[in-house]
Amino acid sequence: MYVQENLTTTPHEVPGVSWELPEALAGKFWAFGAFAKLVLDEGRTRVVDVVEDGARRAAVEAETAQEAVEKAARRERQAKLAAAEALETNGMKQLARVLFRETAPRMAAEEVIVCRAFAAEWEPGSYAVGDVRNADGVPFRCVQAHDSTGSPDWSPGKAPALWAAYHGRSPETALPWVQPSGAHDMYQVGECMVWTDGRVLRAVQATSYSPGECPGAWEEV
């Protein structure tokens, strides 16, 4: 077995020279691994011992520990930055929700549909005319002030006298069909909806009837 010249040797370092490693010292050599240091005889002709390069080990361990500290510090900084960004993002979202709820009663139907993610989900409570709530992915506007705290069945879609679904006027803003109940929530000319078979249909006349009930009131977009 020969030990290559890239190892630090004692008492001298002789580049380009290899020494035979006695089998008796092989165990120590492998035990010390990268920190093995060869001890040569006076003539530097043979290996008489293998010792651990403690100084080098200490230096490497110190460097490794420092890298670990720096890595932990980077992770902490990244976590704080991510938390700050999340807080800012949540703050912006909360502000957007507040602004949406204040302006939704004056917004066009198309705008409400596009921004419906900022609307709160419906739950029993007190509502004023113009309030907007989501139900099953569809935004509804309150058309009659009411308090449904004790009436959980007064939800949009189930209480058409209280709520009216918004209708888009393009395929991009078309929402699933919601059965109208009267003049306040019927489909107007040009308004679109997604029928139960996935087709986008546009009303060619004001109607409260579905395509199945009145095919002539609808055309496919």
GROMACS .gro file of N, CA and C in nm, residues 150-207:
model
  174
  150GLY      N    1  -8.104   3.410   1.286
  150GLY     CA    2  -8.179   3.293   1.333
  150GLY      C    3  -8.240   3.214   1.221
  151SER      N    4  -8.203   3.247   1.096
  151SER     CA    5  -8.261   3.178   0.981
  151SER      C    6  -8.152   3.135   0.884
  152PRO      N    7  -8.081   3.029   0.914
  152PRO     CA    8  -7.970   2.984   0.830
  152PRO      C    9  -8.010   2.941   0.690
  153ASP      N   10  -8.141   2.927   0.663
  153ASP     CA   11  -8.186   2.889   0.530
  153ASP      C   12  -8.202   3.010   0.438
  154TRP      N   13  -8.182   3.131   0.491
  154TRP     CA   14  -8.197   3.250   0.408
  154TRP      C   15  -8.068   3.281   0.333
  155SER      N   16  -8.008   3.182   0.278
  155SER     CA   17  -7.882   3.200   0.207
  155SER      C   18  -7.908   3.238   0.063
  156PRO      N   19  -7.812   3.301  -0.004
  156PRO     CA   20  -7.827   3.330  -0.147
  156PRO      C   21  -7.853   3.200  -0.224
  157GLY      N   22  -7.942   3.206  -0.317
  157GLY     CA   23  -7.977   3.086  -0.391
  157GLY      C   24  -8.097   3.016  -0.332
  158LYS      N   25  -8.116   3.031  -0.201
  158LYS     CA   26  -8.231   2.970  -0.135
  158LYS      C   27  -8.335   3.074  -0.095
  159ALA      N   28  -8.293   3.200  -0.094
  159ALA     CA   29  -8.385   3.308  -0.058
  159ALA      C   30  -8.379   3.414  -0.167
  160PRO      N   31  -8.433   3.384  -0.286
  160PRO     CA   32  -8.422   3.476  -0.399
  160PRO      C   33  -8.486   3.612  -0.377
  161ALA      N   34  -8.578   3.622  -0.282
  161ALA     CA   35  -8.638   3.753  -0.255
  161ALA      C   36  -8.540   3.845  -0.184
  162LEU      N   37  -8.435   3.786  -0.126
  162LEU     CA   38  -8.338   3.866  -0.049
  162LEU      C   39  -8.208   3.890  -0.125
  163TRP      N   40  -8.177   3.801  -0.218
  163TRP     CA   41  -8.048   3.808  -0.287
  163TRP      C   42  -8.066   3.795  -0.438
  164ALA      N   43  -7.977   3.858  -0.513
  164ALA     CA   44  -7.976   3.845  -0.659
  164ALA      C   45  -7.835   3.816  -0.705
  165ALA      N   46  -7.821   3.717  -0.791
  165ALA     CA   47  -7.689   3.681  -0.843
  165ALA      C   48  -7.643   3.782  -0.946
  166TYR      N   49  -7.512   3.806  -0.949
  166TYR     CA   50  -7.455   3.891  -1.053
  166TYR      C   51  -7.442   3.810  -1.181
  167HIS      N   52  -7.462   3.879  -1.294
  167HIS     CA   53  -7.452   3.815  -1.425
  167HIS      C   54  -7.343   3.884  -1.506
  168GLY      N   55  -7.252   3.805  -1.563
  168GLY     CA   56  -7.149   3.861  -1.648
  168GLY      C   57  -7.200   3.883  -1.789
  169ARG      N   58  -7.126   3.962  -1.866
  169ARG     CA   59  -7.167   3.992  -2.003
  169ARG      C   60  -7.064   3.941  -2.105
  170SER      N   61  -6.979   3.853  -2.063
  170SER     CA   62  -6.878   3.796  -2.154
  170SER      C   63  -6.853   3.652  -2.113
  171PRO      N   64  -6.797   3.571  -2.205
  171PRO     CA   65  -6.765   3.432  -2.168
  171PRO      C   66  -6.670   3.424  -2.050
  172GLU      N   67  -6.580   3.523  -2.038
  172GLU     CA   68  -6.481   3.520  -1.930
  172GLU      C   69  -6.545   3.545  -1.793
  173THR      N   70  -6.655   3.618  -1.790
  173THR     CA   71  -6.719   3.649  -1.662
  173THR      C   72  -6.850   3.573  -1.643
  174ALA      N   73  -6.878   3.480  -1.733
  174ALA     CA   74  -7.000   3.400  -1.719
  174ALA      C   75  -6.991   3.310  -1.597
  175LEU      N   76  -7.098   3.305  -1.521
  175LEU     CA   77  -7.104   3.224  -1.399
  175LEU      C   78  -7.210   3.115  -1.415
  176PRO      N   79  -7.205   3.013  -1.331
  176PRO     CA   80  -7.304   2.906  -1.342
  176PRO      C   81  -7.447   2.960  -1.333
  177TRP      N   82  -7.536   2.896  -1.404
  177TRP     CA   83  -7.679   2.934  -1.408
  177TRP      C   84  -7.737   2.934  -1.268
  178VAL      N   85  -7.808   3.043  -1.235
  178VAL     CA   86  -7.883   3.055  -1.111
  178VAL      C   87  -8.026   3.088  -1.149
  179GLN      N   88  -8.120   3.006  -1.105
  179GLN     CA   89  -8.260   3.026  -1.142
  179GLN      C   90  -8.313   3.159  -1.089
  180PRO      N   91  -8.353   3.251  -1.178
  180PRO     CA   92  -8.412   3.378  -1.132
  180PRO      C   93  -8.549   3.354  -1.070
  181SER      N   94  -8.591   3.452  -0.989
  181SER     CA   95  -8.723   3.439  -0.927
  181SER      C   96  -8.815   3.554  -0.963
  182GLY      N   97  -8.760   3.656  -1.029
  182GLY     CA   98  -8.843   3.771  -1.063
  182GLY      C   99  -8.767   3.874  -1.143
  183ALA      N  100  -8.825   3.994  -1.153
  183ALA     CA  101  -8.765   4.099  -1.234
  183ALA      C  102  -8.631   4.145  -1.180
  184HIS      N  103  -8.610   4.134  -1.049
  184HIS     CA  104  -8.487   4.188  -0.989
  184HIS      C  105  -8.363   4.102  -1.017
  185ASP      N  106  -8.384   3.977  -1.055
  185ASP     CA  107  -8.267   3.891  -1.078
  185ASP      C  108  -8.273   3.814  -1.209
  186MET      N  109  -8.361   3.853  -1.300
  186MET     CA  110  -8.371   3.786  -1.428
  186MET      C  111  -8.251   3.823  -1.516
  187TYR      N  112  -8.223   3.740  -1.613
  187TYR     CA  113  -8.114   3.766  -1.706
  187TYR      C  114  -8.158   3.869  -1.809
  188GLN      N  115  -8.074   3.974  -1.826
  188GLN     CA  116  -8.103   4.078  -1.923
  188GLN      C  117  -8.034   4.046  -2.056
  189VAL      N  118  -8.079   4.114  -2.160
  189VAL     CA  119  -8.021   4.093  -2.293
  189VAL      C  120  -7.869   4.115  -2.288
  190GLY      N  121  -7.795   4.019  -2.340
  190GLY     CA  122  -7.649   4.029  -2.345
  190GLY      C  123  -7.577   3.967  -2.227
  191GLU      N  124  -7.652   3.929  -2.123
  191GLU     CA  125  -7.588   3.867  -2.007
  191GLU      C  126  -7.564   3.719  -2.034
  192CYS      N  127  -7.452   3.670  -1.982
  192CYS     CA  128  -7.411   3.531  -2.009
  192CYS      C  129  -7.418   3.445  -1.885
  193MET      N  130  -7.423   3.317  -1.908
  193MET     CA  131  -7.418   3.220  -1.798
  193MET      C  132  -7.362   3.089  -1.850
  194VAL      N  133  -7.317   3.003  -1.759
  194VAL     CA  134  -7.267   2.870  -1.794
  194VAL      C  135  -7.377   2.770  -1.764
  195TRP      N  136  -7.428   2.708  -1.869
  195TRP     CA  137  -7.538   2.613  -1.852
  195TRP      C  138  -7.483   2.484  -1.791
  196THR      N  139  -7.572   2.398  -1.747
  196THR     CA  140  -7.533   2.276  -1.675
  196THR      C  141  -7.449   2.180  -1.758
  197ASP      N  142  -7.453   2.194  -1.891
  197ASP     CA  143  -7.373   2.107  -1.977
  197ASP      C  144  -7.238   2.168  -2.011
  198GLY      N  145  -7.207   2.283  -1.950
  198GLY     CA  146  -7.077   2.346  -1.972
  198GLY      C  147  -7.075   2.451  -2.081
  199ARG      N  148  -7.182   2.463  -2.158
  199ARG     CA  149  -7.186   2.564  -2.264
  199ARG      C  150  -7.207   2.703  -2.205
  200VAL      N  151  -7.144   2.803  -2.268
  200VAL     CA  152  -7.167   2.942  -2.230
  200VAL      C  153  -7.277   2.996  -2.320
  201LEU      N  154  -7.387   3.042  -2.259
  201LEU     CA  155  -7.502   3.093  -2.334
  201LEU      C  156  -7.524   3.239  -2.301
  202ARG      N  157  -7.575   3.313  -2.401
  202ARG     CA  158  -7.604   3.455  -2.383
  202ARG      C  159  -7.753   3.478  -2.404
  203ALA      N  160  -7.812   3.560  -2.316
  203ALA     CA  161  -7.954   3.590  -2.329
  203ALA      C  162  -7.977   3.684  -2.447
  204VAL      N  163  -8.072   3.651  -2.533
  204VAL     CA  164  -8.106   3.737  -2.647
  204VAL      C  165  -8.233   3.816  -2.618
  205GLN      N  166  -8.289   3.790  -2.502
  205GLN     CA  167  -8.403   3.866  -2.453
  205GLN      C  168  -8.405   3.855  -2.301
  206ALA      N  169  -8.466   3.951  -2.236
  206ALA     CA  170  -8.477   3.943  -2.090
  206ALA      C  171  -8.560   3.820  -2.054
  207THR      N  172  -8.506   3.739  -1.963
  207THR     CA  173  -8.575   3.613  -1.934
  207THR      C  174  -8.545   3.562  -1.794
   0.00000   0.00000   0.00000
